[in-house]
Short mmCIF file of C-alpha atoms and ligand atoms in Angstrom, two decimals:
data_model
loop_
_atom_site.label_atom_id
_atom_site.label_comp_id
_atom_site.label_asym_id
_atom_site.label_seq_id
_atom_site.Cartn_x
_atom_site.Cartn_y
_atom_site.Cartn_z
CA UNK A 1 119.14 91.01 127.76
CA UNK A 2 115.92 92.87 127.65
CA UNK A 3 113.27 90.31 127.56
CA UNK A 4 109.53 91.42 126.45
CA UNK A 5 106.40 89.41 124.59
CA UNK A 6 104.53 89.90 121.69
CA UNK A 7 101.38 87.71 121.42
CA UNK A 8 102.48 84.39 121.90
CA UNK A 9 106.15 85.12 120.73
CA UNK A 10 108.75 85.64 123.36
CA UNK A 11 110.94 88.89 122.42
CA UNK A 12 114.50 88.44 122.81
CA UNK A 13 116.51 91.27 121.58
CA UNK A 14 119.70 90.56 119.72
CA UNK A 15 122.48 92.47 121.73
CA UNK A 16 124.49 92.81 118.27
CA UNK A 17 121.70 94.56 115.95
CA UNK A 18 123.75 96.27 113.02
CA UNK A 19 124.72 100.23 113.72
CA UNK A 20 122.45 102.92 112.09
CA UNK A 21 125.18 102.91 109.35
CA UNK A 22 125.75 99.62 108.89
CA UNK A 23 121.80 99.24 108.44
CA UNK A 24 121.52 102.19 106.44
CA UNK A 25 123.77 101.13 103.99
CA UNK A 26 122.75 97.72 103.77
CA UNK A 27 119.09 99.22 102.99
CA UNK A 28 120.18 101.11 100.11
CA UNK A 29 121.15 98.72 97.87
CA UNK A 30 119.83 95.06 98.80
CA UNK A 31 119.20 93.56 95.83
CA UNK A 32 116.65 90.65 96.91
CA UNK A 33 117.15 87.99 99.21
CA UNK A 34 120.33 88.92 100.74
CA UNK A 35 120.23 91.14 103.35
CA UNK A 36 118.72 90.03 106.61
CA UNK A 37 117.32 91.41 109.20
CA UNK A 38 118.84 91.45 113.08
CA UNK A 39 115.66 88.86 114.16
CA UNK A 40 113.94 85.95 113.45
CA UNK A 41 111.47 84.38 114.29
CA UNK A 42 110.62 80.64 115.66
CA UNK A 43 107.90 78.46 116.96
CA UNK A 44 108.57 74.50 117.37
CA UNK A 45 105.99 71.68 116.80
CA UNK A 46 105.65 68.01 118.77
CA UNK A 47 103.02 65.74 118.31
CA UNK A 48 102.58 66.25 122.29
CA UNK A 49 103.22 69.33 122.63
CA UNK A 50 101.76 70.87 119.77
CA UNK A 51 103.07 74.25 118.44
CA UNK A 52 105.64 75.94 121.48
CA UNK A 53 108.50 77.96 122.12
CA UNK A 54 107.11 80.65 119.82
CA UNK A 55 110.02 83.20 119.83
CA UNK A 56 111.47 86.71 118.31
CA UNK A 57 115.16 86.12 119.18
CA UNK A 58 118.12 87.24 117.49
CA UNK A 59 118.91 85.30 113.77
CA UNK A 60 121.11 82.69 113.89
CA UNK A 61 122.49 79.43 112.32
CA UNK A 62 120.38 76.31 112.41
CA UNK A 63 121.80 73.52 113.74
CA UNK A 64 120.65 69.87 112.01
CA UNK A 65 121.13 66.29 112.34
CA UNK A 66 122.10 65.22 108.73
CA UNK A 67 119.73 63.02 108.59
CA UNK A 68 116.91 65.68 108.86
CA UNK A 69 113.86 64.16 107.08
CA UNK A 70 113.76 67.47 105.23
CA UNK A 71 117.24 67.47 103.62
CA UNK A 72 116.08 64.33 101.83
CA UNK A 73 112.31 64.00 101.09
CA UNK A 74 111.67 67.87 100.49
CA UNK A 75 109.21 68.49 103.18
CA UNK A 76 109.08 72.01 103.19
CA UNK A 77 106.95 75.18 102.64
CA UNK A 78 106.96 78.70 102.51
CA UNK A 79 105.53 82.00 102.08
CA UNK A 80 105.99 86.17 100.90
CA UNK A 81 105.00 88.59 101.74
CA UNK A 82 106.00 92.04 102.72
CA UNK A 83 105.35 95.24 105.26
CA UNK A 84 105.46 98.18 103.75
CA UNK A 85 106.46 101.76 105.11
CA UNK A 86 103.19 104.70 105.15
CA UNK A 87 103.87 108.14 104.21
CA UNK A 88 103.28 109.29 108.30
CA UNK A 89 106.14 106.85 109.28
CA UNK A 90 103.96 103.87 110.48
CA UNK A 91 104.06 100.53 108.50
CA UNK A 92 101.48 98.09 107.25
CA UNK A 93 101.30 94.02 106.05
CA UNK A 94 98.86 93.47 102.92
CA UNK A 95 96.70 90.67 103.62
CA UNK A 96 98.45 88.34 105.87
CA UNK A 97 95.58 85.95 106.74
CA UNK A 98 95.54 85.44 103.02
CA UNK A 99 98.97 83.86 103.26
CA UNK A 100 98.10 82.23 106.35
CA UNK A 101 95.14 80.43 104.83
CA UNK A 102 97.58 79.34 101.73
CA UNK A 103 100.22 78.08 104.25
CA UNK A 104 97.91 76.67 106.12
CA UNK A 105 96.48 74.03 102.34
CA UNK A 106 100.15 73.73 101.53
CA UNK A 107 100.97 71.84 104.69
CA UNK A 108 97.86 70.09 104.29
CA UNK A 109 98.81 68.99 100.82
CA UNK A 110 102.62 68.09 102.23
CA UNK A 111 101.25 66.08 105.21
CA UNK A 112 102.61 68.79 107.67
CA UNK A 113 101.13 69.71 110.99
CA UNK A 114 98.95 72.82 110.32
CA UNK A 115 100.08 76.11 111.85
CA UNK A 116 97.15 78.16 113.05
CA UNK A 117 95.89 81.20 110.82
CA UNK A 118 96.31 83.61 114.05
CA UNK A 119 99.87 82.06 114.83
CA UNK A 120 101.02 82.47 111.53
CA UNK A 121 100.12 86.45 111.40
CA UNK A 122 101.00 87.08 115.03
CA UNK A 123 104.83 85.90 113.75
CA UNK A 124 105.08 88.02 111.16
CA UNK A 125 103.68 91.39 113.24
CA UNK A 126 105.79 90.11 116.21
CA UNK A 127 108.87 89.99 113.67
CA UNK A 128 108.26 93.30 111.80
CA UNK A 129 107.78 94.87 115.04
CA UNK A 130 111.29 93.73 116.72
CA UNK A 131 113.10 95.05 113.05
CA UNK A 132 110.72 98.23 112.50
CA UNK A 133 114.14 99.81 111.40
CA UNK A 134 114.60 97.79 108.88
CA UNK A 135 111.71 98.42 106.85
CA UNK A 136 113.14 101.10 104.39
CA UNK A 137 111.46 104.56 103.24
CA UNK A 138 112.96 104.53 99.82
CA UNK A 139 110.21 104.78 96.65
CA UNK A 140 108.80 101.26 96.18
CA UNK A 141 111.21 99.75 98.71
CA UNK A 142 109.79 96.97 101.47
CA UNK A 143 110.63 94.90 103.92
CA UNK A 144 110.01 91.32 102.29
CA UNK A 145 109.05 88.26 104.83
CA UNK A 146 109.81 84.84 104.49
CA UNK A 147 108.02 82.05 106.94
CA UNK A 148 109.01 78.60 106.52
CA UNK A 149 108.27 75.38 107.98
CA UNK A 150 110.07 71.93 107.80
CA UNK A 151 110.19 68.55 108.99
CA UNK A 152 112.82 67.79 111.78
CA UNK A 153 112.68 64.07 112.22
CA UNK A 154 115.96 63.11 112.39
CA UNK A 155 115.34 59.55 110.04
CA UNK A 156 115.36 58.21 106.85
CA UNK A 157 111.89 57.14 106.73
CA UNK A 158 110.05 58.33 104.40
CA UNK A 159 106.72 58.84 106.20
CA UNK A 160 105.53 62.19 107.10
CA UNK A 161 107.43 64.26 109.83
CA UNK A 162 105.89 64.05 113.02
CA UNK A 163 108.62 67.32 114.21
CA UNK A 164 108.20 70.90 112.96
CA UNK A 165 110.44 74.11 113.13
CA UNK A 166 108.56 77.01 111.67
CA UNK A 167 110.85 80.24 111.15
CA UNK A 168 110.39 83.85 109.65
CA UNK A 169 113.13 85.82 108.08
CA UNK A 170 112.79 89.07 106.74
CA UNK A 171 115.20 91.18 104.19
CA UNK A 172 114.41 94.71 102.88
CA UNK A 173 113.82 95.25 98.94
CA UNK A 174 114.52 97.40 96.24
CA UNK A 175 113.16 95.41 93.46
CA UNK A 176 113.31 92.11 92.26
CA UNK A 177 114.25 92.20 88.64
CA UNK A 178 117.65 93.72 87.66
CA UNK A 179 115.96 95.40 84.85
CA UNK A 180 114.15 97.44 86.97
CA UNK A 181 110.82 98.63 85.31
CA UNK A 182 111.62 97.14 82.16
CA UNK A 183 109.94 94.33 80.31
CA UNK A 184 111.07 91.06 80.65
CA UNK A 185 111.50 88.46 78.14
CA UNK A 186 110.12 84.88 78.70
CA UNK A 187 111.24 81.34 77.41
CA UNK A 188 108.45 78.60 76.61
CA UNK A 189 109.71 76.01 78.16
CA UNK A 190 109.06 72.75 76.25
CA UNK A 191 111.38 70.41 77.27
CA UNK A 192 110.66 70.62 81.14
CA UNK A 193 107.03 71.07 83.14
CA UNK A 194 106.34 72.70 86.12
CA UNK A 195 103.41 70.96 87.98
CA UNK A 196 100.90 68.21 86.36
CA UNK A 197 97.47 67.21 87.38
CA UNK A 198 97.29 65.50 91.19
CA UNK A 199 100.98 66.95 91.74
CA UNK A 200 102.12 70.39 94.28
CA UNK A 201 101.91 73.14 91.25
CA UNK A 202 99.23 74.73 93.64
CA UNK A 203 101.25 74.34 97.10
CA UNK A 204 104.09 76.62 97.62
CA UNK A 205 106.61 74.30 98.56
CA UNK A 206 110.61 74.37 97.97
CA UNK A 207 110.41 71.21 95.78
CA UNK A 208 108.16 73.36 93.17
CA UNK A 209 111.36 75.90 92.90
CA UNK A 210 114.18 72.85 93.06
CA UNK A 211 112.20 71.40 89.93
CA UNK A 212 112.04 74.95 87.66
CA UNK A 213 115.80 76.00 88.18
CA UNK A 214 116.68 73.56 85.44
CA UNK A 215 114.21 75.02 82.99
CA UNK A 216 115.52 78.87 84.50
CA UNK A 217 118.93 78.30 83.42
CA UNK A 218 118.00 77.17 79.79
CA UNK A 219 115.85 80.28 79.71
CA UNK A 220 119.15 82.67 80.65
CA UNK A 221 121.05 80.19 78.26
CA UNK A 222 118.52 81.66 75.29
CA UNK A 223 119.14 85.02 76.64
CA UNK A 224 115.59 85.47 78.37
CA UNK A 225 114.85 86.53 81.97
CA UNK A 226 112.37 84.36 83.10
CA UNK A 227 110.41 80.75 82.13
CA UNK A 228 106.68 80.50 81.07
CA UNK A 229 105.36 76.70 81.87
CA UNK A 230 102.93 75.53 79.69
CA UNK A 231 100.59 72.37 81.04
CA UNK A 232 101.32 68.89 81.60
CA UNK A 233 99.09 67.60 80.02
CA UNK A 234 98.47 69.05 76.17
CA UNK A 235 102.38 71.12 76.28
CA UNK A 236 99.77 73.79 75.27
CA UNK A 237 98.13 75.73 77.96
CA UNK A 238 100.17 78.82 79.42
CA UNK A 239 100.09 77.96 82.98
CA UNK A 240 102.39 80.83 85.13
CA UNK A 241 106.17 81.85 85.38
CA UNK A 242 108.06 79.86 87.90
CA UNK A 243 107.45 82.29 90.40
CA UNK A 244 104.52 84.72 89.25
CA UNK A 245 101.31 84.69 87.75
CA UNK A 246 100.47 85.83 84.17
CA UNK A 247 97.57 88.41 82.47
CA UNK A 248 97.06 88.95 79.31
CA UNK A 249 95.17 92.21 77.92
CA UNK A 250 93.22 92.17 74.75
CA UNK A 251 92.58 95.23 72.02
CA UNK A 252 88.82 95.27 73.70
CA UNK A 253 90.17 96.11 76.83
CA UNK A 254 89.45 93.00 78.64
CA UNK A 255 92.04 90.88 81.00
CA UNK A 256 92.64 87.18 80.63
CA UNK A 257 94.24 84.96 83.44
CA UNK A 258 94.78 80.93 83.69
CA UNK A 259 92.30 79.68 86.16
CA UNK A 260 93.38 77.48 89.61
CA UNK A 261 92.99 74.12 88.13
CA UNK A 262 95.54 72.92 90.95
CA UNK A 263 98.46 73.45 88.75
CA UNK A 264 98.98 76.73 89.12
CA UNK A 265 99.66 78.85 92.24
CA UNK A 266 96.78 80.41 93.77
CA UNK A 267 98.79 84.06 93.99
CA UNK A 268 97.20 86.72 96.20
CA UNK A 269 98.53 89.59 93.83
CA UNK A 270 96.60 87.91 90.73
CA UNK A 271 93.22 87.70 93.06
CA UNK A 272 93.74 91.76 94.36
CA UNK A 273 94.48 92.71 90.56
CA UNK A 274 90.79 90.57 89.60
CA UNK A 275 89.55 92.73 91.82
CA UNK A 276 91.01 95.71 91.49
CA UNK A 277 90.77 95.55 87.50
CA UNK A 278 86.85 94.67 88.28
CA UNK A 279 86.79 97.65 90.22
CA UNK A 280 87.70 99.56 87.39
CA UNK A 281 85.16 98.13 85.67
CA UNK A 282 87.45 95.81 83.68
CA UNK A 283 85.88 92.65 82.40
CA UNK A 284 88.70 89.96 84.13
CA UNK A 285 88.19 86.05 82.32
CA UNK A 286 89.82 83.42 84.50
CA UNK A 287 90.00 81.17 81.38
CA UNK A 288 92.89 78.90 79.69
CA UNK A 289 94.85 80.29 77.06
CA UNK A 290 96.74 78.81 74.37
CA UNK A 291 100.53 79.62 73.76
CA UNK A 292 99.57 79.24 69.63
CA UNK A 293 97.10 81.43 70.76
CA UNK A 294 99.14 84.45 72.38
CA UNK A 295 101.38 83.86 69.94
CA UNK A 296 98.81 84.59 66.83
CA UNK A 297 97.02 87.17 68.50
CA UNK A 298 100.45 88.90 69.48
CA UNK A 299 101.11 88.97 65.87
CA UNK A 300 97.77 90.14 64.50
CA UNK A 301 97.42 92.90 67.59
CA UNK A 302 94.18 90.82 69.14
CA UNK A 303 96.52 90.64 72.23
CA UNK A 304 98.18 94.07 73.30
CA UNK A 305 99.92 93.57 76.42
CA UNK A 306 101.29 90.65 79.41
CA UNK A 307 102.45 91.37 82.40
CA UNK A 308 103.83 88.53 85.64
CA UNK A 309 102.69 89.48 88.95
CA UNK A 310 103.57 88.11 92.46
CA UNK A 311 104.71 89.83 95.48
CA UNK A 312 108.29 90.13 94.98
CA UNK A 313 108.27 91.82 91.80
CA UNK A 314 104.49 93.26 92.18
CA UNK A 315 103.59 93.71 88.18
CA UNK A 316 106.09 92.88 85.50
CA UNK A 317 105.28 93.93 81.67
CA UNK A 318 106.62 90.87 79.41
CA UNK A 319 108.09 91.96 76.00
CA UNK A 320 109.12 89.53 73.97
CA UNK A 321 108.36 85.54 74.18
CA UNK A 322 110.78 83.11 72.81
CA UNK A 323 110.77 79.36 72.13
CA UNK A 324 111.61 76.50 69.94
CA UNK A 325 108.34 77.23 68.05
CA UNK A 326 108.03 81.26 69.44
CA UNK A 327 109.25 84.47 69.19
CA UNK A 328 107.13 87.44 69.04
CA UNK A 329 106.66 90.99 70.66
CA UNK A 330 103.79 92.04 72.53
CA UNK A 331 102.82 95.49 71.59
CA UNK A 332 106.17 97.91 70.97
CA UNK A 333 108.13 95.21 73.71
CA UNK A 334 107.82 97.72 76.36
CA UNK A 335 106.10 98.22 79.44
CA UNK A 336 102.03 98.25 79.35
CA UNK A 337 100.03 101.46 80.23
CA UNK A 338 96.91 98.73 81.64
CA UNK A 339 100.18 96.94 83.67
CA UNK A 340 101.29 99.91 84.74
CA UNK A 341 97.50 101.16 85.81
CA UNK A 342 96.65 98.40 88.00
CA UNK A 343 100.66 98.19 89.27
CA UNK A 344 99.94 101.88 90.72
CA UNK A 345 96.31 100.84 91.79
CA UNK A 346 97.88 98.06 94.00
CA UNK A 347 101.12 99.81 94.89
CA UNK A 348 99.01 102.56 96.29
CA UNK A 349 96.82 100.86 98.89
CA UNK A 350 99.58 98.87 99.99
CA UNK A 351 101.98 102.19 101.05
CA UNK A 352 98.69 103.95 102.14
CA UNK A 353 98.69 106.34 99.57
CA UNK A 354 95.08 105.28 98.48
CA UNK A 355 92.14 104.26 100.27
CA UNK A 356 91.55 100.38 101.14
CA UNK A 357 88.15 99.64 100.72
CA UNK A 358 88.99 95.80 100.48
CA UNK A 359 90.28 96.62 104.07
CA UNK A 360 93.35 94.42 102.93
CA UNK A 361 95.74 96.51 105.00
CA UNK A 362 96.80 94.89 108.77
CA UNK A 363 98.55 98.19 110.31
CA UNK A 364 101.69 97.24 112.52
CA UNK A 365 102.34 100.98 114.48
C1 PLP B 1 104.44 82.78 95.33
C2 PLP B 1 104.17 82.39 93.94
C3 PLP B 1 103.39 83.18 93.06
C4 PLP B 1 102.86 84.54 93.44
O1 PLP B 1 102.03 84.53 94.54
P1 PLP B 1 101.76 85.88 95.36
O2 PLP B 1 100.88 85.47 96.48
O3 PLP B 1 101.10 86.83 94.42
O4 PLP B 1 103.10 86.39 95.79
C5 PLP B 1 103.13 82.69 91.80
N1 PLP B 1 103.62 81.49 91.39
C6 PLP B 1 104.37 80.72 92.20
C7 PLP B 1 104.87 79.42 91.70
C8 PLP B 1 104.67 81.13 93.49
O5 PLP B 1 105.43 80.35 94.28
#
């Protein structure tokens, strides 16, 4: 077994990668989430110890006590993100130590042991490294990356863990909504809430997701594709999708967006499409917004497009909102030329076909 290092992580091949096929074909049609790579990677934490064992090794099954603190009390976190392939063969991350940073409050905010910035980023190179192949060539296709850390304690105390196992998994993507390039339709959601004041609707944590599937399945029940949360607080303020961020453009040309009050995720595709839309001289307002608002200005054509962004999906036009009290059509219920603008703008740093004077790129080979 060919043993080699990378950083602090330990390379051990897996002797039973897939064949050329068997990865070929797997790459061609992956839908999200369900193809894996060959590797993984893993790092362990003790309080006297500290982070160790950082490793690349060959993915595998996890072996828990049942009573792993996690299983019960939630105490998890994750991240996305994704390398992407450059037209001369090479491949690139986009902003990793942005998602280091944000793993780095959300373990904070879950009372977990903090995984250095340069630990967190060295993982993911090490990983994309070891599975290069893997990273696919097809238009708009990526190699998506999931790190993940949870408590280990095997007890039923609910305290925080004092035991960490941090992995990364990685699965190539075509993209993430069946509809392709279409716009989706959204459900107000006003009999469940996402995040309130004080709460985790800032932290990217499993819990957050394990709370919004309820709300996601009355959404499919209505016939829409995805939830919009409103706040807490009022049941008035549109807050973000479950899993993206939301923009809305006005007739003027200008681009709305919910600030961070702490109930919303801090995404690092809505801060590079601020900037990027400022870039084009956009005027971006990080201001609340009122769903009897959208709804109104929809009507009256105030409001022209919306579009969800995040990393799996990248920018998503939204077409139609629905809800006890809503239903109306943004624009002709299609795609959005300003989405569309700023989905190419951001698209085309991160597969090197544009410049990157944000110098957001982090080459791999
Ligand atoms: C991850 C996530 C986003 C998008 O964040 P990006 O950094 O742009 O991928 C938005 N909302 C929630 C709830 C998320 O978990």
């Amino acid at each position: 077994m060919k043993q080699d290092t990378e950083g602090a992580f330990l390379l051990e091949r897996n002797p039973d990668c897939a064949s050329h096929d068997e990865r070929a074909g797997l790459i061609a049609a992956p839908g999200f989430g369900r193809v894996f790579t060959d590797h993984m990677a893993t790092m362990r934490y003790t309080p006297d110890r500290g982070w160790h064992d950082a490793k690349i090794g060959p993915r595998t099954g996890l072996d828990m006590h049942p009573a792993t603190k996690t299983l019960h009390y939630a105490i998890e976190i994750f991240e996305g993100l994704k390398a992407y392939r450059l037209p001369d063969g090479g491949a690139t991350l986009f902003r990793p130590d942005a998602n280091a940073r944000r793993f780095q409050s959300s373990a904070e905010r879950l009372a977990m042991a903090p995984l250095p910035e340069q630990l967190f980023v060295e993982s993911v190179r090490a990983l994309v490294r070891a599975d290069r192949d893997w990273i696919p060539s097809a238009e708009g296709a990526s190699l998506y990356i999931r790190p993940f850390m949870f408590g280990v304690d095997a007890d039923l105390v609910p305290d925080p863990a004092s035991e960490y196992l941090y992995c990364v998994l990685a699965n190539p993507v075509a993209s993430y909504f069946k509809s392709g390039d279409k716009a989706v339709t959204l459900w107000v959601s006003d009999t469940y809430t996402r995040a309130a004041p004080g709460g985790t609707g800032a932290v990217k944590c499993g819990g957050n997701y394990a709370a919004a599937l309820v709300a996601q399945a009355e959404g499919k029940r209505q016939g829409c594709d995805q939830v919009v949360f409103l706040d807490a607080v009022e049941r008035r303020w549109v807050e973000e999708l479950g899993g993206m961020n939301v923009f809305f453009v006005f007739e003027d040309g200008s681009l709305q967006t919910p600030p961070l009050t702490g109930t919303i995720l801090p995404g690092i595709t809505r801060d590079s499409l601020i900037t990027l839309a400022r870039g084009m001289g956009l005027t971006v307002r990080e201001e609340r917004y009122g769903i009897d608002e959208w709804q109104a200005d929809a009507r009256s054509g105030r409001l022209v497009e919306a579009f969800a962004c995040g990393t799996a999906a990248v920018v998503t036009s939204i077409g139609e909102v629905k809800g006890r009290e809503q239903a109306f059509t943004i624009g002709d219920g299609g795609p959005g030329p300003v989405a569309a603008r700023l989905k190419s703008a951001l698209t085309d740093i991160q597969f090197g076909r544009a410049p990157d004077p944000h110098g957001w790129l982090d080459r791999l080979f």
